[in-house]
């Protein structure tokens, strides 16, 4: 159903693997590991504009929330006047719900496609643009003795190499996820019970989930998650530093990135 996403993602991975295979060899684990890393980097660069749009949407929403509550209190008995004032407020700030949903949907599609293509190496036969021999090459590849297709639970005699590689990867992912959440929370302009619950989940439960992923996720997937988590942390810091404080949104003073 999502072949229009899976094939391009698979093609990007194929291009990077072909490039690194010319240097290190097609069946060498380093070629596959670097191909996964650069696949993530390529897709995140392509998604930079949608990410930027999503950030601007969230920042504008943070500025509008107090004004929306003020309008709701002022026109509580006049729904028609409230709707008119809300439309005027959104027009004043060039704000639309669609501008926030489209970037999120596009990023989600790409991430689902990337994860699906990597997991599809678990099956015999072709994997979209990869032939059966290339699939077998991936399944045989290892990094420092840890097979890219293996999990800690299914180590098959490779437990120590798997732990030696998986632990740093998931710790990197967990730490990056935690500090990404911490930076997001620091920029929040309000705190309700629901917001605090969500903050707790993103601050602690998601990083803990990253640690538990080491037990069930293949090494190739862990490389993807750690690369993606670190990229998210760095990109978030860069974008918000360039855009300036959230208050600047309200005065149209936010910087261009």
CSV table of C-alpha atoms in Angstrom, one decimal:
chain,number,residue,atom,x,y,z
A,1,UNK,CA,0.0,0.0,0.0
A,2,UNK,CA,2.9,2.3,0.7
A,3,UNK,CA,5.1,1.1,-2.2
A,4,UNK,CA,5.4,4.8,-3.3
A,5,UNK,CA,7.4,5.3,-0.1
A,6,UNK,CA,9.1,2.0,0.2
A,7,UNK,CA,10.7,2.0,-3.3
A,8,UNK,CA,12.3,5.4,-3.1
A,9,UNK,CA,13.6,4.7,0.5
A,10,UNK,CA,15.0,1.4,-0.7
A,11,UNK,CA,16.6,3.1,-3.7
A,12,UNK,CA,18.4,5.7,-1.5
A,13,UNK,CA,19.7,2.8,0.7
A,14,UNK,CA,20.8,1.0,-2.5
A,15,UNK,CA,22.7,4.1,-3.7
A,16,UNK,CA,24.6,4.5,-0.5
A,17,UNK,CA,25.4,0.8,-0.1
A,18,UNK,CA,26.7,0.7,-3.7
A,19,UNK,CA,28.9,3.7,-2.9
A,20,UNK,CA,30.4,2.2,0.3
A,21,UNK,CA,30.6,-1.2,-1.3
A,22,UNK,CA,32.9,0.2,-3.9
A,23,UNK,CA,35.3,1.1,-1.1
A,24,UNK,CA,34.9,-1.6,1.6
A,25,UNK,CA,33.2,-4.4,-0.3
A,26,UNK,CA,29.5,-5.4,-0.8
A,27,UNK,CA,29.2,-7.9,2.0
A,28,UNK,CA,31.2,-6.0,4.6
A,29,UNK,CA,29.1,-4.9,7.5
A,30,UNK,CA,30.7,-1.4,7.6
A,31,UNK,CA,29.3,-0.8,4.1
A,32,UNK,CA,25.8,-1.6,5.2
A,33,UNK,CA,26.1,0.2,8.5
A,34,UNK,CA,27.3,3.4,6.8
A,35,UNK,CA,24.6,3.0,4.2
A,36,UNK,CA,22.0,3.0,6.9
A,37,UNK,CA,23.5,6.1,8.6
A,38,UNK,CA,23.7,8.0,5.4
A,39,UNK,CA,20.2,6.9,4.4
A,40,UNK,CA,18.9,8.5,7.6
A,41,UNK,CA,20.9,11.7,7.0
A,42,UNK,CA,19.6,11.9,3.4
A,43,UNK,CA,16.0,11.5,4.4
A,44,UNK,CA,16.3,13.9,7.3
A,45,UNK,CA,17.8,16.5,5.0
A,46,UNK,CA,14.9,16.0,2.6
A,47,UNK,CA,12.5,16.4,5.5
A,48,UNK,CA,14.1,19.6,6.8
A,49,UNK,CA,11.5,21.9,5.3
A,50,UNK,CA,8.6,19.9,6.6
A,51,UNK,CA,10.3,19.8,10.0
A,52,UNK,CA,10.8,23.5,9.9
A,53,UNK,CA,7.2,24.0,9.1
A,54,UNK,CA,6.2,21.8,12.0
A,55,UNK,CA,8.4,23.8,14.4
A,56,UNK,CA,6.9,27.1,13.2
A,57,UNK,CA,3.4,25.7,13.6
A,58,UNK,CA,4.1,24.6,17.2
A,59,UNK,CA,5.7,27.9,18.0
A,60,UNK,CA,2.8,29.9,16.6
A,61,UNK,CA,0.3,27.6,18.4
A,62,UNK,CA,2.2,28.3,21.7
A,63,UNK,CA,1.7,32.1,21.1
A,64,UNK,CA,-1.9,31.8,20.1
A,65,UNK,CA,-3.0,29.6,23.0
A,66,UNK,CA,-3.4,32.4,25.6
A,67,UNK,CA,-5.2,34.6,23.0
A,68,UNK,CA,-7.5,31.8,22.1
A,69,UNK,CA,-8.5,31.2,25.7
A,70,UNK,CA,-9.1,34.9,26.1
A,71,UNK,CA,-11.4,35.0,23.1
A,72,UNK,CA,-13.2,31.9,24.4
A,73,UNK,CA,-13.8,33.6,27.8
A,74,UNK,CA,-14.9,36.9,26.2
A,75,UNK,CA,-17.3,35.4,23.7
A,76,UNK,CA,-18.5,32.3,25.6
A,77,UNK,CA,-22.1,33.0,24.8
A,78,UNK,CA,-21.6,34.0,21.2
A,79,UNK,CA,-20.3,31.1,19.1
A,80,UNK,CA,-20.7,33.0,15.8
A,81,UNK,CA,-18.6,36.0,17.1
A,82,UNK,CA,-16.1,33.6,18.6
A,83,UNK,CA,-15.7,31.7,15.3
A,84,UNK,CA,-15.2,35.1,13.5
A,85,UNK,CA,-12.6,36.3,15.9
A,86,UNK,CA,-10.8,33.0,15.8
A,87,UNK,CA,-10.6,33.1,12.0
A,88,UNK,CA,-9.3,36.7,12.2
A,89,UNK,CA,-6.7,35.7,14.8
A,90,UNK,CA,-5.5,32.8,12.5
A,91,UNK,CA,-5.4,35.0,9.5
A,92,UNK,CA,-3.3,37.6,11.4
A,93,UNK,CA,-0.7,35.0,12.2
A,94,UNK,CA,-0.9,33.1,8.9
A,95,UNK,CA,-1.9,30.1,10.9
A,96,UNK,CA,-3.8,27.0,9.7
A,97,UNK,CA,-4.2,23.5,11.1
A,98,UNK,CA,-3.3,22.0,7.7
A,99,UNK,CA,0.1,23.6,7.9
A,100,UNK,CA,0.9,21.5,11.0
A,101,UNK,CA,-0.7,18.3,9.8
A,102,UNK,CA,1.0,18.0,6.4
A,103,UNK,CA,4.6,18.1,7.7
A,104,UNK,CA,3.8,15.6,10.5
A,105,UNK,CA,2.2,13.2,8.0
A,106,UNK,CA,5.1,13.5,5.5
A,107,UNK,CA,7.7,12.8,8.1
A,108,UNK,CA,5.7,9.9,9.5
A,109,UNK,CA,5.4,8.3,6.1
A,110,UNK,CA,9.1,8.5,5.5
A,111,UNK,CA,10.0,7.1,8.9
A,112,UNK,CA,7.5,4.2,8.4
A,113,UNK,CA,9.0,3.5,5.0
A,114,UNK,CA,12.6,3.6,6.3
A,115,UNK,CA,11.8,1.2,9.2
A,116,UNK,CA,9.8,-1.1,6.9
A,117,UNK,CA,12.6,-1.4,4.3
A,118,UNK,CA,15.2,-2.2,7.0
A,119,UNK,CA,12.9,-4.8,8.6
A,120,UNK,CA,12.2,-6.4,5.2
A,121,UNK,CA,15.8,-7.7,5.1
A,122,UNK,CA,14.6,-10.4,7.5
A,123,UNK,CA,12.8,-12.1,4.6
A,124,UNK,CA,14.2,-14.3,1.8
A,125,UNK,CA,14.0,-13.0,-1.7
A,126,UNK,CA,14.0,-9.5,-3.0
A,127,UNK,CA,13.6,-6.3,-0.9
A,128,UNK,CA,12.2,-3.7,-3.2
A,129,UNK,CA,15.1,-2.6,-5.3
A,130,UNK,CA,17.5,-5.1,-3.7
A,131,UNK,CA,18.0,-8.4,-5.4
A,132,UNK,CA,18.1,-11.7,-3.5
A,133,UNK,CA,21.9,-11.8,-3.4
A,134,UNK,CA,22.0,-8.3,-1.9
A,135,UNK,CA,19.4,-9.4,0.8
A,136,UNK,CA,21.6,-12.3,1.6
A,137,UNK,CA,24.6,-10.0,1.8
A,138,UNK,CA,22.8,-7.9,4.4
A,139,UNK,CA,21.8,-11.0,6.4
A,140,UNK,CA,25.4,-12.2,6.5
A,141,UNK,CA,27.0,-8.8,7.2
A,142,UNK,CA,28.3,-8.0,10.7
A,143,UNK,CA,30.0,-5.2,12.5
A,144,UNK,CA,32.7,-6.2,15.0
A,145,UNK,CA,31.2,-9.7,15.0
A,146,UNK,CA,27.6,-8.5,15.6
A,147,UNK,CA,25.3,-9.5,12.7
A,148,UNK,CA,23.2,-6.6,11.5
A,149,UNK,CA,20.1,-8.8,11.2
A,150,UNK,CA,20.5,-10.3,14.7
A,151,UNK,CA,18.9,-9.4,18.0
A,152,UNK,CA,20.2,-9.9,21.6
A,153,UNK,CA,17.4,-12.3,22.2
A,154,UNK,CA,18.2,-14.2,19.0
A,155,UNK,CA,22.0,-13.8,19.3
A,156,UNK,CA,22.9,-17.3,18.1
A,157,UNK,CA,26.3,-17.4,19.7
A,158,UNK,CA,27.0,-13.7,19.1
A,159,UNK,CA,25.8,-12.4,22.4
A,160,UNK,CA,28.9,-10.6,23.5
A,161,UNK,CA,29.6,-8.8,20.2
A,162,UNK,CA,25.9,-7.9,20.0
A,163,UNK,CA,25.9,-6.4,23.5
A,164,UNK,CA,29.1,-4.6,22.8
A,165,UNK,CA,27.5,-2.9,19.8
A,166,UNK,CA,23.9,-2.6,20.9
A,167,UNK,CA,24.5,-1.0,24.3
A,168,UNK,CA,26.4,2.1,23.0
A,169,UNK,CA,23.8,2.5,20.2
A,170,UNK,CA,20.7,2.4,22.6
A,171,UNK,CA,22.4,4.5,25.2
A,172,UNK,CA,23.2,7.1,22.5
A,173,UNK,CA,19.6,7.0,21.4
A,174,UNK,CA,18.1,7.2,24.9
A,175,UNK,CA,20.3,10.1,25.9
A,176,UNK,CA,19.6,12.0,22.7
A,177,UNK,CA,15.8,11.4,23.1
A,178,UNK,CA,15.9,12.5,26.7
A,179,UNK,CA,17.7,15.8,26.0
A,180,UNK,CA,15.5,16.4,23.0
A,181,UNK,CA,12.5,16.1,25.2
A,182,UNK,CA,14.1,18.3,27.9
A,183,UNK,CA,14.8,21.0,25.4
A,184,UNK,CA,11.2,20.9,24.2
A,185,UNK,CA,9.8,21.1,27.7
A,186,UNK,CA,12.1,24.1,28.5
A,187,UNK,CA,10.4,26.0,25.6
A,188,UNK,CA,6.8,25.3,26.8
A,189,UNK,CA,4.8,28.4,27.7
A,190,UNK,CA,2.1,26.6,29.9
A,191,UNK,CA,1.8,23.6,32.1
A,192,UNK,CA,-1.4,21.6,32.6
A,193,UNK,CA,-1.9,18.1,34.1
A,194,UNK,CA,-2.2,16.6,30.6
A,195,UNK,CA,1.0,18.4,29.5
A,196,UNK,CA,2.9,17.2,32.5
A,197,UNK,CA,1.9,13.6,31.9
A,198,UNK,CA,3.0,13.9,28.2
A,199,UNK,CA,6.3,15.5,29.4
A,200,UNK,CA,6.9,12.7,31.8
A,201,UNK,CA,6.4,10.1,29.0
A,202,UNK,CA,8.7,11.9,26.5
A,203,UNK,CA,11.3,12.7,29.2
A,204,UNK,CA,11.6,9.2,30.7
A,205,UNK,CA,9.4,6.5,29.1
A,206,UNK,CA,10.6,7.0,25.5
A,207,UNK,CA,14.3,6.9,26.5
A,208,UNK,CA,13.6,3.8,28.6
A,209,UNK,CA,11.8,2.3,25.6
A,210,UNK,CA,14.9,3.0,23.6
A,211,UNK,CA,17.0,1.0,26.1
A,212,UNK,CA,14.5,-1.9,26.0
A,213,UNK,CA,14.7,-1.9,22.1
A,214,UNK,CA,18.2,-3.3,22.4
A,215,UNK,CA,16.6,-6.6,23.4
A,216,UNK,CA,14.2,-7.1,20.5
A,217,UNK,CA,15.5,-4.9,17.6
A,218,UNK,CA,18.1,-6.0,15.0
A,219,UNK,CA,21.4,-4.2,15.0
A,220,UNK,CA,20.6,-2.5,11.7
A,221,UNK,CA,17.4,-1.0,13.2
A,222,UNK,CA,19.3,0.2,16.3
A,223,UNK,CA,21.8,2.0,14.0
A,224,UNK,CA,18.8,3.7,12.4
A,225,UNK,CA,17.3,4.7,15.7
A,226,UNK,CA,20.5,6.0,17.2
A,227,UNK,CA,21.3,8.0,14.1
A,228,UNK,CA,17.8,9.4,13.9
A,229,UNK,CA,17.7,10.4,17.6
A,230,UNK,CA,21.1,12.2,17.5
A,231,UNK,CA,20.1,14.0,14.3
A,232,UNK,CA,16.8,15.1,15.9
A,233,UNK,CA,18.5,16.5,18.9
A,234,UNK,CA,21.1,18.5,16.8
A,235,UNK,CA,18.6,19.7,14.3
A,236,UNK,CA,16.1,20.8,17.0
A,237,UNK,CA,18.9,22.8,18.8
A,238,UNK,CA,20.0,24.4,15.5
A,239,UNK,CA,16.5,25.4,14.3
A,240,UNK,CA,15.3,26.9,17.6
A,241,UNK,CA,18.6,28.8,18.0
A,242,UNK,CA,18.1,30.3,14.5
A,243,UNK,CA,14.4,31.1,15.0
A,244,UNK,CA,15.0,32.8,18.3
A,245,UNK,CA,12.6,32.9,21.3
A,246,UNK,CA,9.0,31.8,20.9
A,247,UNK,CA,7.8,35.3,21.7
A,248,UNK,CA,9.3,36.5,18.5
A,249,UNK,CA,6.6,34.6,16.6
A,250,UNK,CA,4.0,37.0,17.8
A,251,UNK,CA,5.9,40.0,16.6
A,252,UNK,CA,6.9,38.4,13.3
A,253,UNK,CA,10.5,38.6,14.4
A,254,UNK,CA,11.4,35.0,14.0
A,255,UNK,CA,14.5,34.4,12.0
A,256,UNK,CA,14.7,32.6,8.7
A,257,UNK,CA,16.5,29.3,8.7
